């Protein structure tokens, strides 16, 4: 029995790199949430999760596929720039054909960019067409290309579980109401500083999102671009979804005392058969698995919650639905057909809190269960295996529980139904986060010392049953507890009985949990980064003596977070563009301030410089440095990658990529002087000089010159400057010079008299 489990990366399918099968899924999310779109929308683009929970690195094949997708997107972007230039230079007789060429280039680029959105959302942002170039496209082309949008809606989470292969997928969606119709967009998180905890806190919340929209996807580049609505987020009151949960901002002792998941869960299970394959589940078997007195879902939750959560309901069917076992994995379609069949049989699904569909296996699905995380009742789940553990696991997602993992396996924790789906009680972390253990049963944030804890299965006698310790570097918690073979936990594997276990979780639901240690008598768990040592001094029947030592945490260093903005912008050959580079020090709080040296990687012939060569930051602090990049004077039109990096001496470097889109705009803007008009006579006093200017790519500024001398400039319409005519009596010349975003200039001149 190991004293501590490995701290290697969690073996989860990489959410920023997807398989070819998943990439063939539908490109758009139309109306409701189609299953193919779910399989295409897997996302979690954070570079690293909390300590001990890093993403499993992509395979060589996945890296090659992602690189190939990016190369196709760059090539198609360059082709679009070429088509745009040909259209702008085309004579009137050829403009219709050149417009069609642009439309074809837009379509080809969209397909290529969608692939990058699904495989590397951060890179997709850098390939987005800057607004200055987007506005140069014909109107019909602009409607088909990506655009920056601001949308409001509710964030939806899902869990797609392949228990047999140990693979989990966790897509996110934004559900919006547009013109009275509900639509769901796949959410792709592209902020490298964003943790899994950050994303989970948005589930079931009403938010306003600023994002890059690419067809049915929204790519969010910064956590600051997601604003939670204060009047709809729950904030410790009853969950507006009606899921039977409450939400708090979590982590304090107050969150330990209130019941977060409670009540009777009226559940309907609909058995469904495909047209060519019958379900192997029986109504009587599922009735027993859900509501029976043996190892049932009802008993799992009753015992785990001390009777605060119960299950009751009905099992109906089987009904044959018009889908085949070898057809598309349209689980929403299956659910709608099963609901219709149930209503025809006199059952109203809307009267239930939970609905679960038991379906035969489908080879195109790649899952054994799928469920919404939280949501508005009735919340739904689908299972392809009719065991009590699988039902408890998937319906557990409806109740906002996440997976019980180990550092090497997504479902590796066999001490909880949210792990490998055993029919056992839940572990201490989930019980505490759900509000099922009273505060008197929890030793919260103890000082160094020895504490006695009773087994979780023991009756509540006021003796503590768990210890909770704050993990300061990530803001998470450790949960220390003991299990024994009592009640339903007679099913518990011997690996988890009569040992002290240590779990890690965020402290608020929904939160994945991580089993980090199983301790026999005399064994210890050490977290030097946080100065925590837990020792199982002795274990007897139903009791354990646990020594907790808290000391000053050691300095732990981590690569900084580096971000560059804007992600993409355009300039003429030789033009200088300015980016902002933000650097965040992610070293542990006990470390001293660090110096991060800045470096750049730019194309041959380009030049660049930072406003400062290095920055000094305390742990957790951030700063922004200006970065100027000039393209080569002879650079051809195209997309060029530029990269800024920051590194602390002796530690890992981190970098951020942006794009410089070179576009040699040969067309000059139009400009005219509005006031004074040509030949006008004006009074010798302060007045406003004004001009009008237009360019398809946008106006950078309009300079005003009186008698060849600059008197000011304006960057936004209406283009005006104040000028005192008192000292310029007589005949004068006013020149308005308009400069577009790529450096082309035009002038308009008038003559006027000051009397």
XYZ file of C-alpha atoms in Angstrom:
755
model
C 0.000 0.000 0.000
C 1.742 3.193 -1.150
C 2.072 6.061 1.284
C 1.491 8.572 -1.489
C 0.272 8.238 -5.060
C 2.314 9.544 -7.959
C 2.128 13.267 -8.796
C 2.447 12.676 -12.521
C -0.049 14.211 -14.930
C -3.658 13.148 -14.946
C -4.236 10.884 -17.899
C -7.113 12.752 -19.465
C -7.680 13.077 -23.133
C -6.123 16.444 -24.038
C -8.893 18.942 -24.490
C -6.815 21.180 -26.719
C -5.881 18.306 -29.078
C -8.557 16.027 -30.505
C -8.621 12.817 -32.491
C -9.494 12.632 -36.203
C -12.821 10.965 -35.384
C -13.800 13.867 -33.181
C -12.601 16.360 -35.780
C -15.012 14.960 -38.348
C -17.916 16.056 -36.162
C -20.334 18.742 -37.278
C -18.962 22.222 -37.819
C -21.912 24.122 -36.468
C -24.257 24.080 -33.507
C -27.720 24.588 -34.931
C -30.699 25.149 -32.674
C -30.313 22.699 -29.818
C -27.171 20.837 -28.869
C -26.561 18.075 -31.405
C -24.423 15.131 -30.378
C -21.922 15.538 -33.202
C -21.329 19.117 -32.168
C -20.670 17.982 -28.616
C -18.023 15.582 -29.837
C -16.434 18.400 -31.813
C -16.504 20.953 -29.038
C -14.277 19.391 -26.381
C -12.258 22.138 -24.805
C -9.970 23.117 -22.059
C -7.150 25.262 -23.322
C -5.455 26.126 -20.063
C -1.742 25.343 -20.275
C -1.738 23.747 -16.831
C -4.298 22.848 -14.223
C -3.782 22.987 -10.485
C -0.669 21.249 -9.156
C -0.834 17.516 -9.670
C -3.622 17.813 -12.250
C -1.824 18.828 -15.423
C -3.195 17.860 -18.802
C -1.881 14.664 -20.351
C 0.458 15.854 -23.124
C -0.746 15.354 -26.691
C 0.603 12.413 -28.629
C 3.015 12.890 -31.512
C 0.212 12.121 -33.976
C -2.045 14.717 -32.340
C 0.724 17.315 -32.409
C 1.288 16.650 -36.103
C -2.429 16.879 -36.849
C -2.681 20.185 -34.980
C 0.370 21.578 -36.799
C -1.091 20.510 -40.141
C -4.399 22.218 -39.288
C -2.562 25.430 -38.418
C -0.567 25.285 -41.665
C -3.800 24.915 -43.645
C -5.332 27.861 -41.806
C -2.305 30.078 -42.508
C -2.283 29.057 -46.178
C -6.001 29.726 -46.565
C -5.631 33.084 -44.800
C -2.880 34.078 -47.210
C -5.075 32.960 -50.111
C -7.887 35.154 -48.806
C -5.580 38.176 -48.619
C -4.603 37.546 -52.225
C -8.237 37.314 -53.302
C -9.016 40.557 -51.472
C -6.159 42.363 -53.219
C -7.290 41.057 -56.622
C -10.827 42.318 -55.920
C -9.636 45.771 -54.867
C -7.563 46.135 -58.045
C -10.118 44.588 -60.416
C -11.786 46.726 -63.097
C -15.573 46.991 -62.929
C -16.085 44.212 -65.484
C -14.202 41.694 -63.336
C -15.493 42.615 -59.888
C -18.346 40.063 -59.864
C -15.946 37.201 -60.565
C -13.373 38.492 -58.106
C -16.100 38.760 -55.458
C -16.937 35.101 -56.038
C -13.238 34.276 -55.640
C -13.256 36.057 -52.296
C -16.361 34.145 -51.182
C -14.736 30.833 -52.104
C -11.569 31.796 -50.220
C -13.671 32.751 -47.185
C -15.402 29.348 -47.190
C -12.141 27.426 -47.487
C -10.530 29.484 -44.740
C -13.528 29.017 -42.443
C -13.224 25.241 -42.605
C -9.500 25.441 -41.909
C -9.967 27.859 -39.010
C -12.677 25.670 -37.452
C -10.142 22.874 -37.277
C -7.735 25.132 -35.384
C -10.530 26.303 -33.070
C -11.079 22.700 -32.030
C -7.423 21.743 -31.729
C -5.741 24.923 -30.456
C -8.064 27.815 -29.525
C -5.141 30.093 -28.616
C -3.685 29.766 -32.097
C -7.124 30.360 -33.605
C -7.226 33.786 -31.980
C -3.929 34.746 -33.596
C -5.299 33.762 -37.015
C -8.454 35.853 -36.709
C -8.782 38.531 -39.361
C -8.276 41.970 -37.752
C -11.290 44.273 -37.914
C -9.439 46.670 -40.226
C -9.155 43.908 -42.850
C -12.553 42.393 -42.153
C -14.196 45.710 -43.004
C -12.523 45.664 -46.423
C -14.447 42.527 -47.407
C -17.703 42.664 -49.343
C -20.729 42.619 -47.030
C -21.701 39.073 -47.998
C -18.192 37.873 -47.149
C -18.123 39.670 -43.785
C -21.244 37.748 -42.771
C -19.426 34.453 -43.354
C -16.153 35.220 -41.594
C -15.250 35.169 -37.916
C -16.139 38.194 -35.871
C -15.765 39.525 -32.369
C -19.070 39.401 -30.534
C -20.567 40.023 -27.127
C -23.288 37.578 -26.071
C -25.284 36.854 -22.954
C -26.457 33.457 -21.825
C -26.063 30.568 -19.429
C -22.956 28.388 -19.313
C -23.663 24.669 -19.639
C -21.238 21.900 -18.799
C -21.304 18.254 -19.831
C -19.383 15.144 -18.937
C -18.871 12.497 -21.607
C -17.590 9.333 -19.971
C -15.819 6.364 -21.488
C -15.320 4.287 -18.359
C -13.953 1.307 -20.272
C -11.018 3.224 -21.778
C -10.648 5.723 -18.938
C -11.317 8.728 -21.148
C -13.398 11.732 -20.109
C -14.372 14.773 -22.104
C -15.767 17.984 -20.648
C -17.282 20.356 -23.226
C -18.728 23.735 -22.289
C -21.478 25.652 -24.062
C -23.123 29.058 -23.915
C -26.906 28.834 -24.203
C -28.395 32.033 -25.588
C -31.864 33.164 -26.587
C -31.831 34.965 -29.926
C -35.057 36.218 -31.482
C -36.991 33.848 -29.261
C -34.912 30.801 -30.251
C -32.509 28.928 -27.992
C -29.060 28.384 -29.441
C -25.957 26.818 -27.986
C -22.410 27.738 -28.913
C -19.410 25.593 -28.100
C -17.156 27.477 -25.655
C -13.418 27.202 -26.228
C -11.270 28.584 -23.417
C -8.013 30.069 -24.753
C -6.676 31.899 -21.693
C -3.397 30.173 -20.705
C -3.833 31.362 -17.120
C -7.271 29.797 -16.797
C -7.565 26.800 -14.496
C -10.186 24.090 -14.459
C -11.530 25.673 -11.298
C -12.031 28.958 -13.143
C -14.067 27.274 -15.859
C -16.181 25.179 -13.484
C -17.351 28.202 -11.538
C -19.166 29.468 -14.644
C -21.395 26.386 -14.926
C -25.081 27.251 -14.503
C -24.239 30.954 -14.278
C -25.677 33.698 -16.458
C -22.763 35.495 -18.084
C -21.860 38.117 -20.640
C -19.060 36.882 -22.913
C -16.754 38.751 -25.255
C -15.377 36.240 -27.711
C -14.332 35.454 -31.247
C -17.239 33.728 -32.967
C -16.322 31.138 -35.583
C -19.518 29.504 -36.810
C -20.988 27.732 -33.782
C -17.981 28.302 -31.533
C -17.012 31.100 -29.178
C -13.291 31.397 -28.441
C -12.717 33.233 -25.161
C -9.203 34.627 -24.936
C -9.227 36.079 -21.429
C -11.067 35.381 -18.194
C -11.732 39.104 -17.984
C -13.950 38.702 -21.049
C -16.466 36.651 -19.047
C -18.633 38.720 -16.738
C -21.017 36.935 -14.383
C -24.393 38.574 -13.917
C -24.685 39.473 -10.232
C -28.442 39.092 -10.188
C -28.495 35.562 -11.585
C -25.421 33.792 -10.287
C -26.950 32.234 -7.165
C -24.544 33.725 -4.628
C -25.273 31.335 -1.793
C -29.022 31.260 -2.368
C -31.094 28.507 -3.896
C -29.703 27.553 -7.273
C -31.851 29.234 -9.942
C -31.596 26.051 -12.011
C -33.727 24.275 -9.436
C -31.256 21.410 -9.315
C -31.558 21.077 -5.587
C -28.170 22.707 -5.107
C -27.083 26.019 -3.688
C -24.006 27.923 -4.658
C -21.566 29.895 -2.581
C -18.323 31.606 -3.353
C -16.883 28.973 -1.170
C -14.009 27.939 0.945
C -14.970 29.414 4.322
C -16.368 27.502 7.259
C -19.802 28.829 6.354
C -19.874 26.587 3.291
C -19.490 23.545 5.545
C -22.711 24.082 7.462
C -25.392 24.456 4.780
C -26.906 21.634 2.758
C -25.960 22.171 -0.874
C -27.510 19.048 -2.428
C -30.732 17.830 -0.866
C -34.258 16.612 -1.430
C -36.148 13.870 -3.189
C -34.904 13.257 -6.708
C -37.929 12.170 -8.732
C -36.288 10.174 -11.506
C -37.631 8.718 -14.732
C -35.636 6.064 -16.554
C -36.736 5.438 -20.125
C -35.529 2.198 -21.706
C -34.956 2.668 -25.447
C -34.113 0.162 -28.185
C -32.713 1.016 -31.595
C -34.445 -0.219 -34.724
C -31.711 -2.822 -35.200
C -30.623 -3.486 -31.620
C -32.706 -4.066 -28.508
C -31.651 -2.852 -25.105
C -30.332 -5.548 -22.796
C -31.689 -3.695 -19.754
C -34.925 -4.796 -18.152
C -37.448 -2.633 -16.361
C -37.259 -4.774 -13.236
C -33.456 -4.720 -13.215
C -33.282 -0.954 -13.610
C -36.019 -0.480 -11.005
C -33.861 -2.406 -8.556
C -30.677 -0.559 -9.586
C -32.280 2.847 -9.056
C -34.796 2.439 -6.251
C -34.196 -0.947 -4.647
C -33.048 -1.770 -1.122
C -29.804 -3.401 -2.254
C -26.849 -1.670 -3.896
C -29.030 0.980 -5.538
C -28.693 4.624 -6.490
C -31.186 5.541 -3.792
C -29.175 3.722 -1.145
C -25.853 5.207 -2.332
C -27.158 8.736 -1.888
C -29.213 8.056 1.242
C -26.207 6.656 3.102
C -23.778 9.249 1.746
C -26.041 12.177 2.661
C -27.457 10.853 5.932
C -30.891 10.647 4.233
C -30.764 14.221 2.951
C -30.925 12.985 -0.673
C -33.335 10.256 -1.766
C -34.396 8.795 -5.092
C -37.814 7.654 -6.217
C -39.496 7.378 -9.566
C -40.422 5.133 -12.453
C -38.917 2.954 -15.148
C -40.775 2.754 -18.453
C -40.235 0.993 -21.761
C -38.480 -0.354 -23.624
C -39.602 1.778 -26.559
C -38.160 1.352 -30.041
C -36.908 4.674 -31.425
C -36.143 5.373 -35.121
C -32.360 5.218 -34.822
C -29.845 2.483 -35.575
C -26.976 1.138 -33.506
C -24.548 1.996 -36.290
C -25.946 5.437 -37.004
C -24.971 8.864 -35.744
C -24.523 9.447 -32.032
C -27.489 11.812 -31.825
C -28.238 11.297 -28.144
C -30.457 14.386 -27.989
C -32.493 12.960 -30.821
C -32.722 9.667 -28.969
C -33.916 11.482 -25.872
C -36.576 13.438 -27.786
C -37.858 10.253 -29.422
C -37.901 8.423 -26.078
C -39.761 11.331 -24.448
C -42.339 11.228 -27.228
C -42.822 7.488 -26.764
C -43.188 7.928 -23.020
C -45.817 10.636 -23.463
C -47.714 8.370 -25.862
C -47.731 5.785 -23.068
C -49.223 8.302 -20.646
C -45.986 9.393 -18.920
C -45.154 13.110 -18.663
C -41.323 13.460 -18.462
C -41.580 17.111 -17.401
C -42.953 16.028 -13.999
C -39.597 14.505 -13.014
C -36.431 16.107 -11.664
C -34.034 13.706 -13.419
C -34.454 11.774 -16.652
C -32.048 9.016 -17.646
C -32.123 7.158 -20.951
C -30.907 3.550 -21.022
C -29.822 2.819 -24.600
C -27.927 -0.001 -26.332
C -24.242 0.589 -27.149
C -23.510 2.585 -30.300
C -20.068 2.153 -31.828
C -19.972 5.747 -33.058
C -20.442 7.250 -29.603
C -17.318 6.240 -27.696
C -18.967 6.614 -24.296
C -20.648 4.519 -21.648
C -22.444 7.483 -20.118
C -23.085 11.151 -20.756
C -24.719 13.807 -18.602
C -25.265 17.493 -18.094
C -23.477 19.001 -15.102
C -26.234 20.769 -13.210
C -28.783 22.557 -15.340
C -32.501 23.284 -15.269
C -34.703 20.312 -14.282
C -35.442 17.912 -15.613
C -31.722 17.313 -16.086
C -30.783 14.448 -18.355
C -28.272 11.647 -18.613
C -27.713 8.730 -20.976
C -26.253 5.337 -20.059
C -25.186 2.386 -22.176
C -24.634 0.143 -19.129
C -27.490 -0.365 -16.677
C -25.618 -0.808 -13.410
C -26.370 1.075 -10.221
C -22.848 2.527 -10.213
C -23.115 3.939 -13.757
C -26.535 5.442 -13.037
C -25.243 6.924 -9.764
C -22.210 8.345 -11.596
C -24.104 9.993 -14.461
C -26.974 11.291 -12.345
C -24.292 12.507 -9.943
C -23.174 14.869 -12.705
C -26.737 16.237 -12.795
C -26.295 16.947 -9.071
C -23.073 18.862 -9.945
C -20.591 16.226 -8.794
C -17.442 15.821 -10.882
C -15.015 12.941 -11.280
C -13.133 11.204 -8.504
C -9.675 10.729 -9.999
C -6.138 9.721 -9.118
C -3.011 11.367 -10.548
C -2.801 8.631 -13.193
C -6.448 7.853 -13.968
C -9.557 9.918 -14.628
C -11.774 7.322 -12.930
C -9.070 5.778 -10.750
C -10.593 6.533 -7.336
C -12.625 3.470 -6.393
C -13.752 4.991 -3.113
C -16.553 7.005 -4.718
C -19.261 6.422 -7.367
C -17.869 9.418 -9.278
C -14.667 7.447 -9.840
C -14.809 3.933 -11.255
C -18.570 3.853 -10.541
C -18.633 1.368 -7.629
C -21.870 1.031 -5.671
C -20.410 2.543 -2.491
C -20.868 5.666 -0.417
C -19.206 8.941 -1.394
C -15.874 10.011 0.059
C -15.322 12.876 2.492
C -14.506 15.606 -0.048
C -17.771 15.145 -1.932
C -19.804 14.855 1.274
C -18.369 18.071 2.667
C -18.752 20.030 -0.564
C -22.364 18.798 -0.810
C -23.055 19.958 2.738
C -23.819 16.483 4.083
C -21.413 16.478 7.033
C -22.257 18.807 9.929
C -19.625 21.310 11.002
C -19.160 19.393 14.259
C -17.886 16.448 12.196
C -15.170 18.477 10.462
C -11.869 19.681 11.859
C -11.367 22.703 9.625
C -7.956 24.325 9.177
C -6.405 22.823 12.302
C -3.163 23.903 13.905
C -0.345 21.390 14.227
C -1.375 18.540 16.504
C -2.866 15.071 16.757
C -6.548 14.503 16.020
C -8.866 11.512 16.328
C -11.363 10.905 13.535
C -14.125 8.350 13.230
C -14.912 6.455 10.048
C -17.283 8.187 7.639
C -19.752 5.321 7.944
C -20.037 5.713 11.725
C -23.146 7.398 13.201
C -22.822 11.101 13.947
C -21.879 11.267 17.614
C -20.104 14.595 17.463
C -16.720 12.927 16.920
C -14.938 14.491 13.921
C -15.032 12.376 10.776
C -12.836 14.477 8.493
C -10.036 17.044 8.557
C -9.891 19.832 6.013
C -6.593 21.639 5.285
C -6.135 24.594 2.965
C -3.708 24.152 0.086
C -2.611 27.765 -0.156
C -0.719 27.636 -3.449
C -3.833 26.761 -5.477
C -6.597 27.771 -3.065
C -7.798 24.168 -2.868
C -8.224 21.887 0.141
C -7.037 18.515 1.374
C -9.661 16.250 2.966
C -8.432 13.587 5.406
C -10.772 10.739 6.388
C -11.178 7.052 7.253
C -13.449 4.402 5.694
C -14.601 1.023 6.989
C -16.620 -1.907 5.639
C -20.009 -0.919 7.062
C -23.455 -0.612 5.459
C -23.129 -0.177 1.689
C -19.385 0.267 2.103
C -19.155 -3.452 2.614
C -18.733 -3.237 -1.175
C -15.697 -0.993 -0.746
C -12.435 -2.387 -2.093
C -9.908 -3.408 0.554
C -7.551 -0.769 -0.880
C -9.737 1.932 0.678
C -10.825 0.281 3.923
C -9.095 0.911 7.245
C -6.655 3.397 5.716
C -6.476 7.148 6.067
C -7.118 8.755 2.702
C -6.206 12.246 1.526
C -8.263 13.842 -1.256
C -7.825 17.195 -2.968
C -10.660 19.420 -4.246
C -11.516 23.087 -4.716
C -13.954 23.221 -1.816
C -17.054 24.198 -3.799
C -19.218 22.337 -6.291
C -18.794 21.454 -9.039
C -15.259 20.255 -8.356
C -13.261 17.224 -9.447
C -11.585 15.375 -6.609
C -8.150 13.797 -6.577
C -7.092 10.917 -4.331
C -3.474 11.800 -3.517
C -2.653 9.398 -0.662
C -3.722 6.192 1.112
C -1.967 5.946 4.451
C -1.525 2.875 6.612
C -0.456 3.200 10.233
C 2.870 5.025 10.433
C 2.743 6.366 6.875
C 2.779 10.052 5.924
C 1.724 12.375 3.147
C 3.962 15.419 2.577
C 3.234 18.596 0.660
C 6.409 20.636 1.067
C 5.105 23.335 -1.261
C 2.405 24.170 1.285
C 4.169 23.032 4.443
C 1.655 20.245 5.193
C 2.448 16.817 6.609
C -0.280 14.277 7.462
C 0.648 11.091 9.347
C -1.632 8.176 10.165
C -0.302 7.422 13.661
C -2.644 4.541 14.369
C -5.769 2.931 12.926
C -8.164 0.752 14.901
C -11.708 -0.398 14.244
C -13.578 2.650 13.017
C -11.081 5.165 14.448
C -7.788 6.735 13.403
C -5.279 8.984 15.119
C -3.939 11.526 12.621
C -1.018 13.866 13.213
C -1.115 17.135 11.284
C 1.948 19.345 11.016
C 1.822 22.718 9.278
C 5.056 24.603 8.673
C 6.302 27.385 6.453
C 5.897 26.318 2.857
C 8.958 25.938 0.657
C 9.471 28.206 -2.323
C 8.059 26.478 -5.390
C 8.730 27.952 -8.813
C 6.576 27.686 -11.916
C 6.774 29.066 -15.424
C 5.131 32.495 -15.714
C 1.982 33.130 -17.711
C 2.608 35.261 -20.787
C -0.096 36.756 -22.989
C 0.114 39.062 -25.994
C -2.631 41.343 -27.247
C -4.085 42.034 -29.638
C -3.854 38.462 -30.896
C -3.696 39.671 -34.480
C -3.443 43.015 -36.242
C -2.541 44.293 -39.664
C -0.024 46.730 -41.080
C 1.588 47.692 -44.355
C 5.091 46.439 -45.186
C 7.527 48.302 -42.953
C 4.842 49.562 -40.568
C 5.355 49.420 -36.811
C 2.625 47.792 -34.715
C 2.402 47.810 -30.941
C 1.408 44.820 -28.822
C 0.924 44.565 -25.079
C 2.670 41.667 -23.360
C 1.423 40.702 -19.892
C 3.582 38.613 -17.549
C 2.276 36.940 -14.386
C 4.574 35.461 -11.737
C 3.188 32.039 -10.743
C 5.831 31.193 -8.148
C 4.684 30.140 -4.682
C 3.775 32.827 -2.164
C 6.864 32.138 -0.038
C 9.244 32.923 -2.897
C 10.985 36.265 -3.200
C 10.364 38.620 -6.097
C 11.796 37.413 -9.399
C 13.299 39.037 -12.470
C 11.858 37.850 -15.786
C 13.895 38.556 -18.919
C 11.925 39.233 -22.082
C 12.797 37.859 -25.496
C 11.182 37.782 -28.914
C 11.011 35.520 -31.934
C 10.078 37.333 -35.138
C 10.368 36.593 -38.879
C 13.510 37.348 -40.807
C 13.634 41.000 -41.837
C 11.290 42.083 -39.042
C 12.516 44.116 -36.084
C 11.108 44.549 -32.611
C 11.809 45.835 -29.137
C 10.266 45.862 -25.660
C 9.718 48.989 -23.614
C 11.805 47.263 -20.912
C 14.211 44.294 -21.277
C 12.994 42.678 -18.038
C 10.419 42.993 -15.270
C 10.557 42.285 -11.540
C 7.455 40.716 -10.012
C 6.395 39.404 -6.640
C 4.608 36.012 -6.570
C 1.124 36.373 -8.020
C 1.803 39.835 -9.423
C 1.338 40.842 -13.056
C 2.538 43.653 -15.276
C 2.260 44.700 -18.903
C 5.082 45.729 -21.224
C 4.694 47.455 -24.591
C 6.183 45.556 -27.534
C 6.823 47.243 -30.887
C 7.196 45.083 -34.009
C 8.046 46.393 -37.486
C 7.595 44.253 -40.562
C 10.155 44.107 -43.323
C 9.805 46.866 -45.895
C 9.716 44.224 -48.640
C 7.383 41.817 -46.804
C 4.718 40.271 -49.020
C 1.087 40.094 -48.002
C 0.487 37.287 -45.542
C 0.206 36.067 -41.958
C 3.421 36.262 -39.917
C 3.830 34.760 -36.448
C 5.532 36.836 -33.737
C 6.280 35.451 -30.282
C 7.195 37.071 -26.964
C 8.630 35.068 -24.065
C 9.578 35.625 -20.443
C 11.931 33.543 -18.327
C 13.320 33.613 -14.824
C 16.963 32.629 -14.563
C 17.224 28.897 -13.967
C 13.487 28.280 -14.477
C 11.161 27.454 -17.333
C 10.250 30.054 -19.923
C 6.761 30.773 -21.181
C 5.719 32.485 -24.373
C 2.744 33.947 -26.198
C 2.183 34.086 -29.926
C 0.437 36.784 -31.933
C 0.105 37.518 -35.630
C 1.236 40.390 -37.799
C -0.867 40.395 -40.987
C 0.988 42.277 -43.687
C -1.351 43.821 -46.239
C -0.019 46.336 -48.733
C -2.990 48.604 -49.162
C -2.577 50.406 -52.457
C -5.832 52.363 -52.258
C -5.727 55.743 -50.530
C -8.586 57.041 -48.376
C -10.979 59.714 -49.530
C -10.978 63.056 -47.696
C -12.740 66.412 -47.963
C -12.712 69.626 -45.917
C -16.091 70.434 -44.362
C -15.192 73.736 -42.703
C -14.187 76.260 -43.679
C -15.389 75.767 -47.226
C -13.288 76.871 -50.186
C -13.444 80.676 -50.484
C -15.130 81.174 -47.115
C -14.574 84.299 -45.000
C -14.406 83.619 -41.271
C -14.005 85.713 -38.127
C -10.623 86.011 -36.401
C -11.512 83.984 -33.314
C -11.309 80.317 -32.145
C -13.150 77.967 -34.495
C -13.399 74.289 -35.324
C -11.695 72.976 -38.435
C -13.472 69.845 -39.688
C -13.096 67.208 -42.383
C -14.668 63.964 -43.584
C -12.605 60.897 -44.405
C -13.313 57.295 -45.402
C -11.338 54.153 -46.111
C -12.653 50.574 -46.287
C -9.881 49.485 -43.960
C -10.417 52.329 -41.510
C -8.903 55.751 -40.848
C -5.914 56.000 -38.531
C -6.026 59.820 -38.197
C -6.679 63.083 -40.009
C -3.992 65.792 -39.769
C -4.917 69.473 -40.129
C -2.316 71.880 -41.535
C -2.791 75.641 -41.903
C -0.364 77.204 -44.322
C 1.689 73.970 -44.164
C 1.994 73.963 -40.361
C 0.266 71.310 -38.261
C -2.408 72.648 -35.935
C -3.594 69.254 -34.649
C -5.065 65.904 -35.627
C -8.154 63.768 -34.921
C -8.399 59.972 -34.743
C -12.185 59.513 -34.657
C -15.098 60.927 -36.604
C -16.237 63.647 -36.696
C -12.678 64.707 -37.496
C -12.253 68.140 -35.903
C -9.618 70.309 -34.207
C -9.907 73.691 -32.492
C -7.852 76.504 -34.058
C -7.513 80.160 -33.095
C -7.767 82.272 -36.273
C -6.981 85.539 -34.446
C -3.320 85.670 -35.557
C -3.890 84.495 -39.152
C -5.779 87.389 -40.750
C -5.760 87.395 -44.483
C -5.692 84.531 -46.978
C -4.897 81.042 -45.619
C -4.635 77.499 -46.912
C -6.099 74.549 -44.970
C -4.965 71.021 -45.814
C -6.666 67.926 -44.352
C -4.484 64.823 -44.680
C -6.242 61.469 -44.038
C -4.081 58.416 -43.259
C -5.579 54.916 -43.336
C -4.635 51.994 -41.078
C -1.997 50.766 -43.494
C -0.287 54.127 -43.981
C -1.822 55.356 -47.252
C -2.611 59.077 -47.266
C -4.768 61.524 -49.203
C -5.064 65.305 -48.961
C -7.758 67.895 -49.592
C -7.027 71.645 -49.627
C -9.181 74.766 -49.446
C -8.392 78.493 -49.351
C -10.205 80.834 -46.961
C -9.906 84.327 -45.550
C -9.733 85.481 -41.945
C -11.151 89.010 -41.566
